[in-house]
Backbone as a printed PyTorch tensor [residue, N CA C, xyz], in Angstrom:
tensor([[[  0.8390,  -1.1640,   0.0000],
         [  0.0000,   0.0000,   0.0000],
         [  0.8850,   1.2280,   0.0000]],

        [[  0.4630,   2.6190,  -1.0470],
         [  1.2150,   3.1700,  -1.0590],
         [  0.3970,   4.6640,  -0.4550]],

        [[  0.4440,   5.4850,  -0.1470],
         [  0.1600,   6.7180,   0.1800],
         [  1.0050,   7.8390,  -0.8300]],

        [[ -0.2280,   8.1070,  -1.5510],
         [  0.3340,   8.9870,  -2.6520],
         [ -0.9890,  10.3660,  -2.5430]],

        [[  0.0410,  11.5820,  -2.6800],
         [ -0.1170,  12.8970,  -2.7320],
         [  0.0210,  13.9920,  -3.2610]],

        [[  0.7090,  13.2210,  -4.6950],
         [  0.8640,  14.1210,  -5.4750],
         [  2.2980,  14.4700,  -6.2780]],

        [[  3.0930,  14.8440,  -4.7190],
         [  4.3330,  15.5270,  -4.5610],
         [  5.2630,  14.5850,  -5.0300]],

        [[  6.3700,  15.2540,  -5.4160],
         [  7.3420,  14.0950,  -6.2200],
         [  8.3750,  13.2470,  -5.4920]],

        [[  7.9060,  13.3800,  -4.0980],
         [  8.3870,  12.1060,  -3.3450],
         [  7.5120,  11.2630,  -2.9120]],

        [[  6.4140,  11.2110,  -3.3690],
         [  4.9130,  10.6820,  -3.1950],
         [  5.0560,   9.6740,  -4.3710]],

        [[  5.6040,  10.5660,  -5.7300],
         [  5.6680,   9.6000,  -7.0820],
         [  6.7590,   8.4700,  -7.0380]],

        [[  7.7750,   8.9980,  -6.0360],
         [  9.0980,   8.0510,  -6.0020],
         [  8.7600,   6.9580,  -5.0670]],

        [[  8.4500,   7.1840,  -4.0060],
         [  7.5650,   6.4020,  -3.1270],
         [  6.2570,   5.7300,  -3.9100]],

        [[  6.0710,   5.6700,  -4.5410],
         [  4.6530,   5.3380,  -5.8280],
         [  6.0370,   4.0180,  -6.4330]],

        [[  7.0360,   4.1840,  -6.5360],
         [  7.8730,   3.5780,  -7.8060],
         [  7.9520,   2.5700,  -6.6900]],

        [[  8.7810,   3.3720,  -5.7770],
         [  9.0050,   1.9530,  -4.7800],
         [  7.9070,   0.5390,  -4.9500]],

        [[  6.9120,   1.3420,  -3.8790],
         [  5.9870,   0.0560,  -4.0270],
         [  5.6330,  -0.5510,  -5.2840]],

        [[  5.5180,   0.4110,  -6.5280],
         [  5.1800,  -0.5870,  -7.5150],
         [  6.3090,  -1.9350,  -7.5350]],

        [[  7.7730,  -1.4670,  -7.6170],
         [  8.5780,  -2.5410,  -7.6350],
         [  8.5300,  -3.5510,  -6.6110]],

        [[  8.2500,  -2.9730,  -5.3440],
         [  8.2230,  -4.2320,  -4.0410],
         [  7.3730,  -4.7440,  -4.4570]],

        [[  6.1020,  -4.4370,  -5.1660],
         [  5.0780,  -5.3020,  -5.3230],
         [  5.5010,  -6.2720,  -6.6680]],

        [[  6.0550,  -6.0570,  -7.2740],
         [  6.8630,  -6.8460,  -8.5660],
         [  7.4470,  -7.9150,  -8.1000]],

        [[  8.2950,  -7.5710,  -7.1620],
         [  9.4270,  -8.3070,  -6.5570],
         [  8.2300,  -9.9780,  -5.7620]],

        [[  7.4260,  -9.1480,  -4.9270],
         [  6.5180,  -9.8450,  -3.8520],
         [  5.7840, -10.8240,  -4.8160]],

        [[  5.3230, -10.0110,  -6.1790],
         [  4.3320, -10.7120,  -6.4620],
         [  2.6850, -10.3160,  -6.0720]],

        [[  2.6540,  -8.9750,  -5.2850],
         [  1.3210,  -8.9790,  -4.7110],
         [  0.7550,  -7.3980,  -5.3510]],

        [[ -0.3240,  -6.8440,  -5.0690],
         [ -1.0640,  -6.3600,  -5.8750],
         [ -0.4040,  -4.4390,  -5.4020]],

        [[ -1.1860,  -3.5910,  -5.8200],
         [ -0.7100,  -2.4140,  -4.8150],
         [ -2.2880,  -1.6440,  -5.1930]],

        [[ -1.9800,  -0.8830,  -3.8240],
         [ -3.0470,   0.1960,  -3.2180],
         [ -2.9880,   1.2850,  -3.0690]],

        [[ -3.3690,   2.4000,  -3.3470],
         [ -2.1660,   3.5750,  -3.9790],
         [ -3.5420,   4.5780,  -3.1010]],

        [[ -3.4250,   5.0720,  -1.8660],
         [ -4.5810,   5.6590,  -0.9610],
         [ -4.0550,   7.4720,  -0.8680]],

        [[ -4.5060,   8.6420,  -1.3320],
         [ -4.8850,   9.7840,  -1.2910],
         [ -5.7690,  10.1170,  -0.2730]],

        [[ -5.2570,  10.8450,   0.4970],
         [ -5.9520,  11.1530,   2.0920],
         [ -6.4900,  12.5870,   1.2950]],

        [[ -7.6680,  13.2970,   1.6360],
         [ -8.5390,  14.5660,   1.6440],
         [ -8.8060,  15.2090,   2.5960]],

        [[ -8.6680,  16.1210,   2.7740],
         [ -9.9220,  16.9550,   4.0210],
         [-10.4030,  18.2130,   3.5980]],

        [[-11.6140,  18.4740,   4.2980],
         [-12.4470,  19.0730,   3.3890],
         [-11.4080,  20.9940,   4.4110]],

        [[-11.8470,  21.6750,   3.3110],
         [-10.6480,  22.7460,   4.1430],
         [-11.4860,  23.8470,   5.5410]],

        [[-10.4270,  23.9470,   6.0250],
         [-11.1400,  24.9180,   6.9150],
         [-11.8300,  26.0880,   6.8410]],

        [[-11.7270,  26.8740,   5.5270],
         [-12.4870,  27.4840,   5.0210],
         [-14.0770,  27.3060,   4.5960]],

        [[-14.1810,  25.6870,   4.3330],
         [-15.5900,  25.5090,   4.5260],
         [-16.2330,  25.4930,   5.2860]],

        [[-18.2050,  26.1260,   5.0680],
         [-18.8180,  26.3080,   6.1550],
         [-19.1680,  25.4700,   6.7330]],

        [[-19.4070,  25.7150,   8.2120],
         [-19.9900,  24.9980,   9.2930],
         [-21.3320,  24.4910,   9.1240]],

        [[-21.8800,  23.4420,   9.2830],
         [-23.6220,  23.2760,   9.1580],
         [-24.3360,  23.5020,  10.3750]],

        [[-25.5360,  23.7170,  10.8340],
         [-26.3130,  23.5280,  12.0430],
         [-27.1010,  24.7880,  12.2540]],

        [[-28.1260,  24.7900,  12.8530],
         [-29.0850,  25.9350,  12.8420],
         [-28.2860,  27.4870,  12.9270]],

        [[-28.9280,  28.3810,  11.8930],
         [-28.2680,  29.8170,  11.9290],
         [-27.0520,  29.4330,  11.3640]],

        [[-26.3930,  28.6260,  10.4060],
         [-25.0830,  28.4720,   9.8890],
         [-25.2560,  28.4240,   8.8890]],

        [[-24.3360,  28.6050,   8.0670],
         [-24.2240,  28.8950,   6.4850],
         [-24.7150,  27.8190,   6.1800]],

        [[-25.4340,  27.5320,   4.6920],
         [-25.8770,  26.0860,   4.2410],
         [-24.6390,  24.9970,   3.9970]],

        [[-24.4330,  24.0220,   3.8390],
         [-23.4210,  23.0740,   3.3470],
         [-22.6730,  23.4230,   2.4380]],

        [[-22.0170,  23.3540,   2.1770],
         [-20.9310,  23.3240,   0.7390],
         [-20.7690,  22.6400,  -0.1060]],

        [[-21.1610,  21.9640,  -1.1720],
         [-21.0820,  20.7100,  -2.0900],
         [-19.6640,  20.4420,  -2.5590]],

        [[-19.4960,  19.4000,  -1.7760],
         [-17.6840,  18.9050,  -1.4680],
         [-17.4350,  18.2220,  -2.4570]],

        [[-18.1920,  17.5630,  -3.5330],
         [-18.1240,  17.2310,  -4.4720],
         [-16.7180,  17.3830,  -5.8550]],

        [[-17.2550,  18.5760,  -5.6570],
         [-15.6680,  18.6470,  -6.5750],
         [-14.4590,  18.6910,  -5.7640]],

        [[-14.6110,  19.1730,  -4.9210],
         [-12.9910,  18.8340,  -4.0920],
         [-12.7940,  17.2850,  -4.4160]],

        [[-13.8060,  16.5590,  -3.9240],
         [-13.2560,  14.8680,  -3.9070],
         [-13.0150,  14.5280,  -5.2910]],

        [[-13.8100,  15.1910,  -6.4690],
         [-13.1880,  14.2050,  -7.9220],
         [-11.7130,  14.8880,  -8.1070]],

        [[-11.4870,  16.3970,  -7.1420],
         [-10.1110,  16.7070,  -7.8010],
         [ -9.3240,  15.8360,  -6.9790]],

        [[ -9.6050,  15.1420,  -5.8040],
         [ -8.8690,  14.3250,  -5.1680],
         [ -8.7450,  12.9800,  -6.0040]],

        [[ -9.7880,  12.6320,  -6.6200],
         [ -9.5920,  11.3640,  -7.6100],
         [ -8.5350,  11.9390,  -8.9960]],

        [[ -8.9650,  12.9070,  -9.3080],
         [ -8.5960,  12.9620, -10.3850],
         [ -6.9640,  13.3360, -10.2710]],

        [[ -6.4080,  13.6600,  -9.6260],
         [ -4.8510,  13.8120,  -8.5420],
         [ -4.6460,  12.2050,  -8.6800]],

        [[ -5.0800,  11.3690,  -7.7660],
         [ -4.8060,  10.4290,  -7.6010],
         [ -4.7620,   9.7350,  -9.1520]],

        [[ -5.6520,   9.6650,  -9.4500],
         [ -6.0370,   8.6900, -11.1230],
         [ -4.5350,   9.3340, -11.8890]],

        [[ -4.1790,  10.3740, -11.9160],
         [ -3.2750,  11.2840, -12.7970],
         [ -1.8300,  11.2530, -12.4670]],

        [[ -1.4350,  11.0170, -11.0490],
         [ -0.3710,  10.8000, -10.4750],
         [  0.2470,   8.8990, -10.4310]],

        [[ -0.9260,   8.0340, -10.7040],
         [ -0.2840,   6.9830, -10.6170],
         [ -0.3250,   6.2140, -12.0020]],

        [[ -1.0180,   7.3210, -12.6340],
         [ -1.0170,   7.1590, -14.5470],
         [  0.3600,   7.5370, -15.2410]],

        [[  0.9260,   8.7990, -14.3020],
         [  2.1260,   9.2130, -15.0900],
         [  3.1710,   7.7760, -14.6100]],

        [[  3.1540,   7.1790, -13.2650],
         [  4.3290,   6.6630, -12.1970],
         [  3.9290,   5.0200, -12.9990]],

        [[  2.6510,   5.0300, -13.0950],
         [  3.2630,   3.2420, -12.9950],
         [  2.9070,   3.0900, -15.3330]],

        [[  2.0250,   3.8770, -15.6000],
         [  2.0660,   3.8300, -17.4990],
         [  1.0360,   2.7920, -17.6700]],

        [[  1.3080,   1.9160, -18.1840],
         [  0.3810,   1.2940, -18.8530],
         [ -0.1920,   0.1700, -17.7810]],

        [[  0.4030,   0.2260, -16.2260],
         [  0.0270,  -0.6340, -15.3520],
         [ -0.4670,  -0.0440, -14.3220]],

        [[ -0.7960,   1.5030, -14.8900],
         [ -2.2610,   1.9230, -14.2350],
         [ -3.0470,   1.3310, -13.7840]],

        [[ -3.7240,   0.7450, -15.0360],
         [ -4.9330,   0.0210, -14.3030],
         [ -5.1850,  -1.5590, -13.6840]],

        [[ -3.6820,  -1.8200, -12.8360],
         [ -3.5830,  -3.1880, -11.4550],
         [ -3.3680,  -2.2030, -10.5640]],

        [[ -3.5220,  -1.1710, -10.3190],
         [ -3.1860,  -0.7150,  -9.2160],
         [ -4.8070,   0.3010,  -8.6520]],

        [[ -5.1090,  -0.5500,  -7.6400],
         [ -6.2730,  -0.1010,  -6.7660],
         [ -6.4250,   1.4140,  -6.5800]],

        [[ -7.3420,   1.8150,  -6.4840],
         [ -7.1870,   3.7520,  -6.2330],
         [ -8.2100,   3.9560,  -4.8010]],

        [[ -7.8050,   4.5400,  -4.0740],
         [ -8.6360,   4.5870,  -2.7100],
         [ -8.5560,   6.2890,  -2.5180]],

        [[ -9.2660,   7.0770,  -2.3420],
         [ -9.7620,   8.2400,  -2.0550],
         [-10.0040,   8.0480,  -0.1860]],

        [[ -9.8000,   8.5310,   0.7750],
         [-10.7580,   8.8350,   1.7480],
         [-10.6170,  10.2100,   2.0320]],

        [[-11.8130,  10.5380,   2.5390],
         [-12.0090,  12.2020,   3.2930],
         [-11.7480,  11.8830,   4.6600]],

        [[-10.3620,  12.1020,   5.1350],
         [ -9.5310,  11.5640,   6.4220],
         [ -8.0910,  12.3970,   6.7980]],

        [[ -7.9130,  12.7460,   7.9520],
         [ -6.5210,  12.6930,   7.6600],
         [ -5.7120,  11.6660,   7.2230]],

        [[ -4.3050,  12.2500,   6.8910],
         [ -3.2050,  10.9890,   6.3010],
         [ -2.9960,  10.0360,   6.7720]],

        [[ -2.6300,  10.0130,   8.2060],
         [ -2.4730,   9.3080,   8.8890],
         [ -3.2500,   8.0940,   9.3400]],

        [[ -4.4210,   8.3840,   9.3270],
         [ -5.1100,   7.2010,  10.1780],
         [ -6.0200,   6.5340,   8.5680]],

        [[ -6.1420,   7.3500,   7.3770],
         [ -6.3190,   7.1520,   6.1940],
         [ -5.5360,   5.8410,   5.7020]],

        [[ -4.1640,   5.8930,   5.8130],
         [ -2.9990,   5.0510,   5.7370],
         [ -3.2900,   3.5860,   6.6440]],

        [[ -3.5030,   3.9440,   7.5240],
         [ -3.4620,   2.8080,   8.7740],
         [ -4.7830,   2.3130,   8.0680]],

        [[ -5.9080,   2.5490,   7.7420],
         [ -7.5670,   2.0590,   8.0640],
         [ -7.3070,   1.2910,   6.9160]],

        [[ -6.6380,   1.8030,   5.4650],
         [ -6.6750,   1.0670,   4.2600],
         [ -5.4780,  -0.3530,   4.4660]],

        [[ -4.7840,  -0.6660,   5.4980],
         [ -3.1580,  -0.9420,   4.9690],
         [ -3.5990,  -2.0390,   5.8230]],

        [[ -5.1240,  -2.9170,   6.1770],
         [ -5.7080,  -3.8620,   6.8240],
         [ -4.9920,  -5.2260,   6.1030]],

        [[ -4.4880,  -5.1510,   4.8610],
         [ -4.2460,  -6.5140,   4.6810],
         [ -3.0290,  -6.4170,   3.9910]],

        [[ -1.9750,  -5.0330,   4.4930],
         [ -1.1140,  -4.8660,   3.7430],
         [  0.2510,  -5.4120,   3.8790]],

        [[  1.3270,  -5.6950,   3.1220],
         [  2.7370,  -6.5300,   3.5390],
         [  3.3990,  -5.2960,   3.6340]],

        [[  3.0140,  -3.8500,   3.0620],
         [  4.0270,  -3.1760,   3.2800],
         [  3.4980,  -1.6430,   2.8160]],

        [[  3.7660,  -1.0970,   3.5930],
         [  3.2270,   0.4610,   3.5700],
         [  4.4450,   1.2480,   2.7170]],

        [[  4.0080,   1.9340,   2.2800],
         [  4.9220,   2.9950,   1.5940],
         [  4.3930,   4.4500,   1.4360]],

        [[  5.5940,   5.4580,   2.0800],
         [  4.9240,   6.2000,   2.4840],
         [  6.4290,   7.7260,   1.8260]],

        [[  5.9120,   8.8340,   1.6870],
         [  7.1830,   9.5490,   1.3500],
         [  7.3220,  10.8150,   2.4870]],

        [[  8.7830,  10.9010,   2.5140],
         [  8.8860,  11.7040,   3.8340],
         [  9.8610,  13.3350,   2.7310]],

        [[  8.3400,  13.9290,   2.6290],
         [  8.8550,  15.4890,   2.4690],
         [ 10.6620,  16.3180,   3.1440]],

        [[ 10.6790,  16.2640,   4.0850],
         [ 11.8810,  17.3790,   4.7300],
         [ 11.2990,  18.7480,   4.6270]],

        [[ 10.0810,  18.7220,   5.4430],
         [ 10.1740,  19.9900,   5.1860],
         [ 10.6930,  20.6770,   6.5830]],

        [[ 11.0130,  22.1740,   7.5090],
         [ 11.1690,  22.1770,   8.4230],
         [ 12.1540,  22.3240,   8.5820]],

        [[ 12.9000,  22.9820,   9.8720],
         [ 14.6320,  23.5740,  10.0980],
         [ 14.9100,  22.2610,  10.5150]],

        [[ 14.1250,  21.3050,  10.8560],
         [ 14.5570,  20.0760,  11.5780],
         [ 14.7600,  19.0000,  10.3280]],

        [[ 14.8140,  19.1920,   9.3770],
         [ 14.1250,  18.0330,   8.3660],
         [ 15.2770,  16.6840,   8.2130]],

        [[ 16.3470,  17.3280,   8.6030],
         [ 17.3960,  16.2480,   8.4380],
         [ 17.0490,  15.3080,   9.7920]],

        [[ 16.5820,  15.4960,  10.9910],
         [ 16.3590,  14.6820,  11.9290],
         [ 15.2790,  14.3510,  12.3220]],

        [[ 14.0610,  14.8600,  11.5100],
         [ 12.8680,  13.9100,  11.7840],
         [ 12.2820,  13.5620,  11.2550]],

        [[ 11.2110,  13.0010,  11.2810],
         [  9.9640,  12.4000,  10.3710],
         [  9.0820,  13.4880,  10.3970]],

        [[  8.6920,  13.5320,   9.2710],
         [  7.2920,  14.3590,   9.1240],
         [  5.8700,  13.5260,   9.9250]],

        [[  4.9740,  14.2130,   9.9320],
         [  4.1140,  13.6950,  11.1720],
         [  3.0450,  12.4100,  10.7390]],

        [[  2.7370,  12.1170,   9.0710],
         [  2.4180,  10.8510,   8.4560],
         [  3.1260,  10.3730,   8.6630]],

        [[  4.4280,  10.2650,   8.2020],
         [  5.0290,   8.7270,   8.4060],
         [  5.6730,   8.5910,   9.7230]],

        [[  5.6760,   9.8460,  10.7320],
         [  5.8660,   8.8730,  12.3060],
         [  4.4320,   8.3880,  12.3210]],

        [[  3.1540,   8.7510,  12.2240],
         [  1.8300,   8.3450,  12.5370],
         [  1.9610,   6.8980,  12.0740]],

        [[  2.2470,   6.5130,  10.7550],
         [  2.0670,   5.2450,  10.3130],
         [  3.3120,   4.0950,  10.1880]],

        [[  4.4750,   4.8290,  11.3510],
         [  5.2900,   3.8400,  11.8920],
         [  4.5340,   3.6090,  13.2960]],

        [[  3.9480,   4.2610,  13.7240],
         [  3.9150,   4.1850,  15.5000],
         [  2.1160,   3.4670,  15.0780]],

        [[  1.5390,   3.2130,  14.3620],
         [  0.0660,   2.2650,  13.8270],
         [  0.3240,   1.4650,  13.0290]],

        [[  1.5510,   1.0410,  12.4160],
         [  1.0820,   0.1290,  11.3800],
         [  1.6240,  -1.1690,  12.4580]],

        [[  0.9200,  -2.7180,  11.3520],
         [  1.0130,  -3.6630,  11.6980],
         [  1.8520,  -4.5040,  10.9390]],

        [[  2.4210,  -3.5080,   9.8410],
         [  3.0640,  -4.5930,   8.8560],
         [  5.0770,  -3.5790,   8.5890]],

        [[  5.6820,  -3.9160,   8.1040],
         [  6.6340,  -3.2230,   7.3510],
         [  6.0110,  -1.9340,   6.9060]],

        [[  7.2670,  -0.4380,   7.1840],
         [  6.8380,   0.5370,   6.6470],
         [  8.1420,   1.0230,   5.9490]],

        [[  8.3340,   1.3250,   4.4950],
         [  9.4330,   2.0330,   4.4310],
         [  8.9790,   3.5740,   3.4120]],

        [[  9.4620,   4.1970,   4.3130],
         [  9.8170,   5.6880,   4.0560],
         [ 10.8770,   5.9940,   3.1060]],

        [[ 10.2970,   6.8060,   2.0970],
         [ 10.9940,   6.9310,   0.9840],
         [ 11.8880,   8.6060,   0.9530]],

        [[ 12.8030,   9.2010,   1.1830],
         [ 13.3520,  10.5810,   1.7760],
         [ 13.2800,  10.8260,   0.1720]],

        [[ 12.6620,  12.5200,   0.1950],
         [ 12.3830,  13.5730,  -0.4960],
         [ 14.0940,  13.6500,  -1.4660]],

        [[ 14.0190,  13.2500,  -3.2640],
         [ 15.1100,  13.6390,  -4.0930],
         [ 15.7740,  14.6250,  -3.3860]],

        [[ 17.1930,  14.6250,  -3.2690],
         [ 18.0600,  15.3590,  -2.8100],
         [ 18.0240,  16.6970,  -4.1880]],

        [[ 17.8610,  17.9920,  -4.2060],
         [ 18.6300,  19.0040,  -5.1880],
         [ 20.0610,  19.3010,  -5.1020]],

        [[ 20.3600,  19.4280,  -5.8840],
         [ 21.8750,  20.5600,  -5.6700],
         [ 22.9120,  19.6430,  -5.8770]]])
């Protein structure tokens, strides 16, 4: 299972698992976490009406569908697509129920970035039940 977001350590982390899953033999799950933004309104008596979240979520599919179209090509379509409206973290953990191996990409962002984990992939080392490997953000320069 891979946790993909877009970002181009999300796509490298995308490569990984496609190959572990080559290697394994087993299928892959490629999960895009959403949340709806804080800018949207609140519901409940005297509150703005709802917001039709709708298109946020197909641009979340359509991210996802588009990011693992460029990474895996013509083996797009063996690879599962999972959307949830969740944070990352527990998004990762809820899908990765029958997984051999999480894959997950660790940004750097932060004055700290050389010594820690970003806060998904400590979340889904300190919850998962299976192997997790963290894929570190292309070096520049």
């Amino acid at each position: 299972m891979i946790g993909v977001d877009g970002s181009d350590v999300a796509k490298e982390a995308l490569q990984y698992g496609l190959h572990e899953a080559a290697i394994r033999g087993t299928r892959v799950r490629a999960v895009h976490a959403w949340m709806p933004s804080a800018a949207m309104p609140a519901t409940g008596p005297g509150m703005v009406p709802p917001m039709d979240i709708t298109p946020y979520r197909d641009a979340a599919e359509k991210l996802l569908r588009s990011t693992v179209a460029a990474v895996a090509g013509e083996n797009a379509d063996q690879v599962e697509l999972v959307v949830a409206e969740s944070p990352a973290g527990p998004a990762l953990i809820d899908n990765a129920h029958d997984a051999e191996l999480i894959v997950v990409g660790r940004r750097g962002r932060g004055a700290m970035k050389s010594l820690v984990l970003g806060s998904v992939s400590t979340y889904v080392l300190q919850h998962s039940t299976c192997p997790v490997l963290v894929v570190q953000a292309p070096h520049s320069g």
